[in-house]
Short mmCIF file of C-alpha atoms and ligand atoms in Angstrom, two decimals:
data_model
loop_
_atom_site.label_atom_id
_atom_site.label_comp_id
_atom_site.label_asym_id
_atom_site.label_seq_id
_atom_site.Cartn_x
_atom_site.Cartn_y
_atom_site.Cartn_z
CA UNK A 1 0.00 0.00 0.00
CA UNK A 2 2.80 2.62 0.69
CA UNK A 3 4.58 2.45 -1.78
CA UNK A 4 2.40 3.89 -4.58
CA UNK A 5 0.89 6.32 -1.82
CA UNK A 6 0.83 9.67 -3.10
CA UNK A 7 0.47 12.61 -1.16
CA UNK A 8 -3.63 12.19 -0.47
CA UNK A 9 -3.53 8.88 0.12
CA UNK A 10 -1.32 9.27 2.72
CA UNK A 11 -3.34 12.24 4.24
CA UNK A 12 -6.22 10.04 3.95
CA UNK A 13 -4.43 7.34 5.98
CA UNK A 14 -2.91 9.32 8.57
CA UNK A 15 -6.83 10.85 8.97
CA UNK A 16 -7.69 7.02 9.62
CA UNK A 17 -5.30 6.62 11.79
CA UNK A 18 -6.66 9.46 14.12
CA UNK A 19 -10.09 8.43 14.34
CA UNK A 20 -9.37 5.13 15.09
CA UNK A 21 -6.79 6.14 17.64
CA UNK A 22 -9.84 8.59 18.85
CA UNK A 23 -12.56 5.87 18.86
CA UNK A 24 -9.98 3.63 20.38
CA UNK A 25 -9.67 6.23 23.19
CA UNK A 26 -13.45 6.59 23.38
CA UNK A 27 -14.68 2.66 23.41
CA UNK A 28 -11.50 2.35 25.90
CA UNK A 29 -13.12 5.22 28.54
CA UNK A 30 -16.49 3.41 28.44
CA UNK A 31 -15.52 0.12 29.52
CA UNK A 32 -15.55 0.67 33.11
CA UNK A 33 -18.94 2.47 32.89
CA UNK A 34 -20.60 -0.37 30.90
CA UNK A 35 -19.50 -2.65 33.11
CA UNK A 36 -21.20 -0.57 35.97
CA UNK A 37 -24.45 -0.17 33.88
CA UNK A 38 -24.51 -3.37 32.73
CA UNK A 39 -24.46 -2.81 29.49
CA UNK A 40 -23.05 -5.44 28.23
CA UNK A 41 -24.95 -8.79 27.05
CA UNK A 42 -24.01 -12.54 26.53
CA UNK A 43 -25.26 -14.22 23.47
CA UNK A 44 -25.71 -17.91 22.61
CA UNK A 45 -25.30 -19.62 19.09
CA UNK A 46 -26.34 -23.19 19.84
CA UNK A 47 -24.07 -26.21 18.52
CA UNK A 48 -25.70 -28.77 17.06
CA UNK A 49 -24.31 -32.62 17.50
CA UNK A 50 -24.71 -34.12 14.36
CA UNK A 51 -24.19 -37.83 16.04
CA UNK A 52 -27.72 -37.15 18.23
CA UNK A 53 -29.02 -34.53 16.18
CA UNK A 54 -29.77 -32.25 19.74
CA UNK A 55 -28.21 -29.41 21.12
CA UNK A 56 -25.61 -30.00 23.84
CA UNK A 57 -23.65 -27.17 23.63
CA UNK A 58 -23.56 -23.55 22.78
CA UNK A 59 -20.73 -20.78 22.15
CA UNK A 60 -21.31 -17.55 24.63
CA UNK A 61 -20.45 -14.15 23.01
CA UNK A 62 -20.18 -11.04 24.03
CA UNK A 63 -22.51 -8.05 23.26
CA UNK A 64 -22.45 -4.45 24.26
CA UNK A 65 -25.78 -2.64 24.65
CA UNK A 66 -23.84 1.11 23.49
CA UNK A 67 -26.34 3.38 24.82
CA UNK A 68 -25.35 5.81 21.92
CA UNK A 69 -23.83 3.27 18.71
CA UNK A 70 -26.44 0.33 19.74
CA UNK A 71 -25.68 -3.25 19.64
CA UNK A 72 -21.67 -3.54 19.30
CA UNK A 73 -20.18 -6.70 18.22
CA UNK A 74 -17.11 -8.07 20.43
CA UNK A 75 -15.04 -7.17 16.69
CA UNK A 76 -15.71 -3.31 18.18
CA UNK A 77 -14.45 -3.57 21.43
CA UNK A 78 -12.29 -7.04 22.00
CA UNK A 79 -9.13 -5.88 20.45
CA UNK A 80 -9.33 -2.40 22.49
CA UNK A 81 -10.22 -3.97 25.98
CA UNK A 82 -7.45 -6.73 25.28
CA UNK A 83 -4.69 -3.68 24.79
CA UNK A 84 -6.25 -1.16 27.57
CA UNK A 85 -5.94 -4.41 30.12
CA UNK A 86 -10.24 -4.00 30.46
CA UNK A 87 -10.13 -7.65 28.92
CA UNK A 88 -9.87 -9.23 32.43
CA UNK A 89 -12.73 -7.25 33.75
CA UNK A 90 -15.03 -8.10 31.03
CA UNK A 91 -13.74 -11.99 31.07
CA UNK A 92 -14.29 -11.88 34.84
CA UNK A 93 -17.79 -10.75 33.76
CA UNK A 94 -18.41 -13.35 31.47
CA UNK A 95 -17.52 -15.91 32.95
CA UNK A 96 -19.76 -15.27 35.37
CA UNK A 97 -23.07 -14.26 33.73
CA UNK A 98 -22.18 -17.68 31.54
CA UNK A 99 -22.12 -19.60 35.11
CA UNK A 100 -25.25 -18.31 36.45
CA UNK A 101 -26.95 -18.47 33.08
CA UNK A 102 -26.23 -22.38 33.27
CA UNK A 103 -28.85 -22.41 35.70
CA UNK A 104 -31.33 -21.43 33.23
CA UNK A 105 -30.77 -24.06 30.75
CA UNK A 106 -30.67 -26.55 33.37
CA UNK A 107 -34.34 -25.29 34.98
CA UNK A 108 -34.89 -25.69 31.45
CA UNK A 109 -34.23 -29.77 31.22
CA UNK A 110 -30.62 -29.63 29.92
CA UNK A 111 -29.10 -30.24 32.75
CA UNK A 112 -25.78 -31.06 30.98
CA UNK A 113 -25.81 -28.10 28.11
CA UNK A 114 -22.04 -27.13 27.96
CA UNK A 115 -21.18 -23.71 27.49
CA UNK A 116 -18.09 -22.59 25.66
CA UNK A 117 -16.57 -19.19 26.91
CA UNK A 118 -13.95 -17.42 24.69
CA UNK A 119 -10.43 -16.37 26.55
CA UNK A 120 -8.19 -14.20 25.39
CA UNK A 121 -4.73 -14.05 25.91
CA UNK A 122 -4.16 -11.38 27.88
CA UNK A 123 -6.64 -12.90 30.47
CA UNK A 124 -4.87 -16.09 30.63
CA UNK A 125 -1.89 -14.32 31.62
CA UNK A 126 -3.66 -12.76 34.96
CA UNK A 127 -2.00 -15.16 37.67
CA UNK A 128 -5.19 -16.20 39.29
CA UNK A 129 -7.07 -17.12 36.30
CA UNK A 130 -7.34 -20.67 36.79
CA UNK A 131 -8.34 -20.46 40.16
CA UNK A 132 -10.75 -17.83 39.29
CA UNK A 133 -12.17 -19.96 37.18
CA UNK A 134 -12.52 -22.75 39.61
CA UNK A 135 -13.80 -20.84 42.34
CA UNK A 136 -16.81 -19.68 39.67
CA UNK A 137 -17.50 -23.43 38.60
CA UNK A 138 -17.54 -24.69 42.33
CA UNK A 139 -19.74 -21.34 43.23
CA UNK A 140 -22.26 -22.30 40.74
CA UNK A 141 -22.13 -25.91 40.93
CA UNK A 142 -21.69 -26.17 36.92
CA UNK A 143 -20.98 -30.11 36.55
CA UNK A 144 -17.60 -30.99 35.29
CA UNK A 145 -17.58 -31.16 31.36
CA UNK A 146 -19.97 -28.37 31.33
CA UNK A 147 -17.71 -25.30 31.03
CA UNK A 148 -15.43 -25.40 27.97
CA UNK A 149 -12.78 -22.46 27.32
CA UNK A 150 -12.14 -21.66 23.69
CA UNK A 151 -8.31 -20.74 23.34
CA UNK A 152 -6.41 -20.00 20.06
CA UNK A 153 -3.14 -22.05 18.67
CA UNK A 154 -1.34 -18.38 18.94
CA UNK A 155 -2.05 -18.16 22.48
CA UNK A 156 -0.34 -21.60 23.39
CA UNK A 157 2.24 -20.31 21.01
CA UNK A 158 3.32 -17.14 22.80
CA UNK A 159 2.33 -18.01 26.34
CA UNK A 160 3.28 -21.48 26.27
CA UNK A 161 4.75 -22.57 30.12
CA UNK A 162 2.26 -20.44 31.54
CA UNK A 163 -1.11 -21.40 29.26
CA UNK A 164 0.15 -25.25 29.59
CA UNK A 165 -0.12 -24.89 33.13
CA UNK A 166 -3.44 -23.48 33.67
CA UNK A 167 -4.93 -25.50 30.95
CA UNK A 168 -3.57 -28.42 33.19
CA UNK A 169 -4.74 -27.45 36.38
CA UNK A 170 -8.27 -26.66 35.00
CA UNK A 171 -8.65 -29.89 32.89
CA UNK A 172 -8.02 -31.74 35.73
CA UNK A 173 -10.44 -30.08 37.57
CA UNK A 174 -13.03 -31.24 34.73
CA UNK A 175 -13.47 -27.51 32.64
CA UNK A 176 -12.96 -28.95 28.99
CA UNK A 177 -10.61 -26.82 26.26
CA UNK A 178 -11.19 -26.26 22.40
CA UNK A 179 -8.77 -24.75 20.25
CA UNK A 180 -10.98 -22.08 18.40
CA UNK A 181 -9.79 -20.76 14.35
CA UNK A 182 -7.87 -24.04 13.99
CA UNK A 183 -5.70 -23.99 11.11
CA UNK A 184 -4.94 -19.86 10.99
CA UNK A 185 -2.78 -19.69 13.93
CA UNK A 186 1.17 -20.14 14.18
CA UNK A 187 1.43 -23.43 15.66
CA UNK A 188 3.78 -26.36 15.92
CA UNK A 189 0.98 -28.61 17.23
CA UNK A 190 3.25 -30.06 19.66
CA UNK A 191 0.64 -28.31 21.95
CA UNK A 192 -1.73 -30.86 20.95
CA UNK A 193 0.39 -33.67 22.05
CA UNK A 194 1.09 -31.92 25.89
CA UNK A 195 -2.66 -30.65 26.56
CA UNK A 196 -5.57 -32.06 27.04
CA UNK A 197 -7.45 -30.38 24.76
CA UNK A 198 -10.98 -31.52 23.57
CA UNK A 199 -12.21 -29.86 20.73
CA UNK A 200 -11.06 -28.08 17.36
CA UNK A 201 -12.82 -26.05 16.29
CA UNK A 202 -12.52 -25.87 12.09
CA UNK A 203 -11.64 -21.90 11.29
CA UNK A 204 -14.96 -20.39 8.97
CA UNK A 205 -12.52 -19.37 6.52
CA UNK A 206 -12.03 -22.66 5.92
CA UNK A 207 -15.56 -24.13 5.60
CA UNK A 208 -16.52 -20.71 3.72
CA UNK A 209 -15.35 -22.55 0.38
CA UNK A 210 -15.60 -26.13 1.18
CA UNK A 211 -17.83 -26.57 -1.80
CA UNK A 212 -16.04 -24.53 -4.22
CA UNK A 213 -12.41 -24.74 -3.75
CA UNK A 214 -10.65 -28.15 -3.19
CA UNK A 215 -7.48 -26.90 -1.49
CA UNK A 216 -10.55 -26.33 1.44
CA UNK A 217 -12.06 -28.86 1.16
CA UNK A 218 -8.69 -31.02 2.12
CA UNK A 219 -7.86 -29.12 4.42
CA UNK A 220 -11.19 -29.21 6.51
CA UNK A 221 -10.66 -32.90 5.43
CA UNK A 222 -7.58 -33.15 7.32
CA UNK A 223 -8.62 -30.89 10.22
CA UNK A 224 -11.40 -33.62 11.08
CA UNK A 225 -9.22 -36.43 10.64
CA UNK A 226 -6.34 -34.96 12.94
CA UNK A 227 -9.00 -34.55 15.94
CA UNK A 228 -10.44 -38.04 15.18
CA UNK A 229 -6.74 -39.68 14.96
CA UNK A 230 -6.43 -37.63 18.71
CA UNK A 231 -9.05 -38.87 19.84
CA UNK A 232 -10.93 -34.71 20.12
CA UNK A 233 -14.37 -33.74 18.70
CA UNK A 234 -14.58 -31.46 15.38
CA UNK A 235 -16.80 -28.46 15.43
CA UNK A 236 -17.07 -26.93 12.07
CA UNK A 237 -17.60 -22.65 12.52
CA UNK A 238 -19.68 -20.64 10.52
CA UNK A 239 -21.74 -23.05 8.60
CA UNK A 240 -24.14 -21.55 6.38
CA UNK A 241 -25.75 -23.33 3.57
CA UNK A 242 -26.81 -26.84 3.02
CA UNK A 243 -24.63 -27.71 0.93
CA UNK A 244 -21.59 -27.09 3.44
CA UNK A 245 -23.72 -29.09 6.18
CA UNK A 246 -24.02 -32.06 3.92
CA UNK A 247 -20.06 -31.91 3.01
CA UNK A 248 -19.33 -32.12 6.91
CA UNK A 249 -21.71 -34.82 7.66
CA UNK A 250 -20.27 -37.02 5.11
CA UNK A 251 -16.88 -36.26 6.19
CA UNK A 252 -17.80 -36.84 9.91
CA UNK A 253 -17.41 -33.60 11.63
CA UNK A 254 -19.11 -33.80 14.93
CA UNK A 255 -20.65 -30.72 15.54
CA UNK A 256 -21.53 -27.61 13.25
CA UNK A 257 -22.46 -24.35 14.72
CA UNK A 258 -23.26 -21.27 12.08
CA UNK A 259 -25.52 -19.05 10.71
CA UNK A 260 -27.85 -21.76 8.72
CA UNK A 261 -28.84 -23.14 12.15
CA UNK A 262 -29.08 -20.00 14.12
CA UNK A 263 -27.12 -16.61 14.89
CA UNK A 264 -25.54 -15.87 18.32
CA UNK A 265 -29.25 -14.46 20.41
CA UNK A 266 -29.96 -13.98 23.48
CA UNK A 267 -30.14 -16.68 26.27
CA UNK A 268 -34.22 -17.36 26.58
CA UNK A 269 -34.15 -17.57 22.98
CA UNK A 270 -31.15 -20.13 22.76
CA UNK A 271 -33.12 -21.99 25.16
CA UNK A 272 -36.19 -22.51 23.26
CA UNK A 273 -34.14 -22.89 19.77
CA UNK A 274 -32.46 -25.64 22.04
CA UNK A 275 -35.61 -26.90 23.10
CA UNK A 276 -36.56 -27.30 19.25
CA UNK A 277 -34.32 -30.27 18.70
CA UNK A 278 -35.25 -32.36 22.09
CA UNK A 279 -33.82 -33.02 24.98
CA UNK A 280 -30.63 -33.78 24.56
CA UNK A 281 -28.69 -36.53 26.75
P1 C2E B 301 -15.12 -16.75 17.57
O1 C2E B 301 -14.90 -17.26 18.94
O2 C2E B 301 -14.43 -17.43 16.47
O3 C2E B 301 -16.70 -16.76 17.40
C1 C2E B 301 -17.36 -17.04 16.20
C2 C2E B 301 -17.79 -15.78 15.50
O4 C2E B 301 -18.34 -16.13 14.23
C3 C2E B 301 -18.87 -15.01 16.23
O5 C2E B 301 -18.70 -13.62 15.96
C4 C2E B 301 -20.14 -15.51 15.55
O6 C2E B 301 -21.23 -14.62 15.65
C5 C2E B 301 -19.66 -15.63 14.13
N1 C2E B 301 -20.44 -16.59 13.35
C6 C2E B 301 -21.08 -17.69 13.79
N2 C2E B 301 -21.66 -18.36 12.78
C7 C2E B 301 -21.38 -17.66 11.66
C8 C2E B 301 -21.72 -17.84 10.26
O7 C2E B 301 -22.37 -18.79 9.87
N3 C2E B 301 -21.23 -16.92 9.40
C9 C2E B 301 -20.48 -15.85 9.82
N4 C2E B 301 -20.07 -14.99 8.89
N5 C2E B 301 -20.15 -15.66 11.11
C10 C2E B 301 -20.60 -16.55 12.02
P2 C2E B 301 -18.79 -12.53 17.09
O8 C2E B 301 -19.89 -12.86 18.06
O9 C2E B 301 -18.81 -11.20 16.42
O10 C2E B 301 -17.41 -12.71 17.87
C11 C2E B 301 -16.18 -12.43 17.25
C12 C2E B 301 -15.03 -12.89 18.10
O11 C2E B 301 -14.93 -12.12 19.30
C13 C2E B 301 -15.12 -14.33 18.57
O12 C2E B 301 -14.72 -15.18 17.52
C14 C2E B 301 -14.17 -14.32 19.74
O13 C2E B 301 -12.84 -14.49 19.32
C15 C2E B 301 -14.35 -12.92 20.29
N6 C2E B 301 -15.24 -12.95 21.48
C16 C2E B 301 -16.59 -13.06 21.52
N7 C2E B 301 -17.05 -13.06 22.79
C17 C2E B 301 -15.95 -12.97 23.58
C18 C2E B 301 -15.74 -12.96 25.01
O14 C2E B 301 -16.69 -13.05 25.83
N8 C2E B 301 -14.45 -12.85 25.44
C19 C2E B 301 -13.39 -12.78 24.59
N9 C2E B 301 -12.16 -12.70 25.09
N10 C2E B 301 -13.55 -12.81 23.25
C20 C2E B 301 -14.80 -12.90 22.75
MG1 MG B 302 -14.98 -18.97 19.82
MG1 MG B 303 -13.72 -19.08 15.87
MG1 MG B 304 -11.72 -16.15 17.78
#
């Protein structure tokens, strides 16, 4: 881009540059206030297993009810709270709206729904996290299995001694671990051999073009294959047409989440899209 920059175009950029810095600044300032107004929201985009064709799990995500911009996507405000150091506050806050939303779905007959919490890096890094973690699970009685962190391969890449050890110490305490974009990350997967990890979770990108483009459709060949060889469960993101669906049957994949079943919405919803499919086991 540079290089053939003339003079406007770099005006233009450097204008870019200060309105995101500016927003940055902005979004950053009114993190601590949401969190005191509660203004931020957990979604739910059920899972669906296609062995038992029910719902047993579901992917929280974050939402931020802007009193001014609206409904914000985590893309809006992630990055920011990860850099500002907010991310631990708002993980903290997660994790336990996801814990005491359990309840619901288990007044609600699934008794054994597991919910999959995203964790950044930077939160991982906080020495208590692990304990944190446990002291949430034991506080709310979620049964073991039924709290999974989603981690990415770049995480276990750049935090490695540390993120090995609290993965250890809360697998063995029963929270389960996918590895979430699998296949876009640096990674040697030597991780995959030291962790016990159960879930990858098959990068959209990837499952995008499964019908179209072959190199893909190897790849999220391969992806499912890997887990099955380890003995993990494949969840295939951001599955939107039929056609994709069928491809990942045939090839096996275990579980499918994505926009043809259902968008991320909010919990009493999830619960009755949930309650759609059956019981589940
Ligand atoms: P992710 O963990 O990979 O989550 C999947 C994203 O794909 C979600 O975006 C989801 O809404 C979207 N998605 C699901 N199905 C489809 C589909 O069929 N098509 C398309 N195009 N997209 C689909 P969302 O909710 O905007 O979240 C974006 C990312 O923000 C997440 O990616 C995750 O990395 C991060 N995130 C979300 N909630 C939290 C949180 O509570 N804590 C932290 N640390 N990160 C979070
Ligand atoms: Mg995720
Ligand atoms: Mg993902
Ligand atoms: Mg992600």
């Amino acid at each position: 881009h540079a290089k053939g920059s003339g003079r406007n175009q770099f005006q233009f950029f450097s204008e870019e540059l200060n309105r995101t810095t500016h927003e940055r600044l902005e979004i950053e300032a009114a993190i601590d206030d949401a969190l005191e107004k509660n203004e931020f929201e957990v979604y739910y985009q059920p899972q669906l297993n296609l062995a038992t064709g029910k719902i047993e799990s579901c992917e929280a995500l974050i939402r931020w009810n802007h009193a001014k911009k609206g409904l914000l996507a985590p893309g809006e405000f992630i990055s920011v709270a990860e850099e500002s150091g907010h991310i631990d506050a708002i993980g903290r806050w997660v994790l336990r709206r996801v814990a005491a939303d359990f309840a619901e779905f288990s007044a609600a007959g699934f008794s054994n729904m597991r919910l999959a919490v995203n964790v950044s890096s930077p939160q991982m890094r906080v020495i208590d996290f692990a304990a944190f973690v446990a002291a949430v699970v034991a506080e709310h009685k979620i049964p073991a299995g039924c709290l999974e962190l989603e981690v990415t391969e770049s995480m276990l890449m750049s935090d490695t001694e540390q993120a090995i050890a609290t993965i250890s110490s809360l697998t063995a305490q029963g929270v389960r671990f996918s590895i979430d974009d699998f296949g876009t990350g640096y990674s040697s997967l030597s991780y995959l051999r030291s962790l016990k990890i159960h879930h990858l979770k098959i990068d959209r990108s990837f499952v995008a073009d499964v019908i179209s483009d072959p190199d893909d459709a190897t790849i999220v060949r391969a992806i499912i294959s890997l887990a099955h060889s380890l003995r993990l469960t494949a969840i295939a993101e951001g599955v939107e047409s039929e056609q994709q669906l069928q491809f990942l049957k045939d090839e096996g994949c275990d579980m499918v989440q994505g926009y043809l079943l259902a968008r991320p919405m909010p919990l009493a919803d999830c619960i009755q899209f949930a309650k759609s499919y059956g019981k589940g086991a």
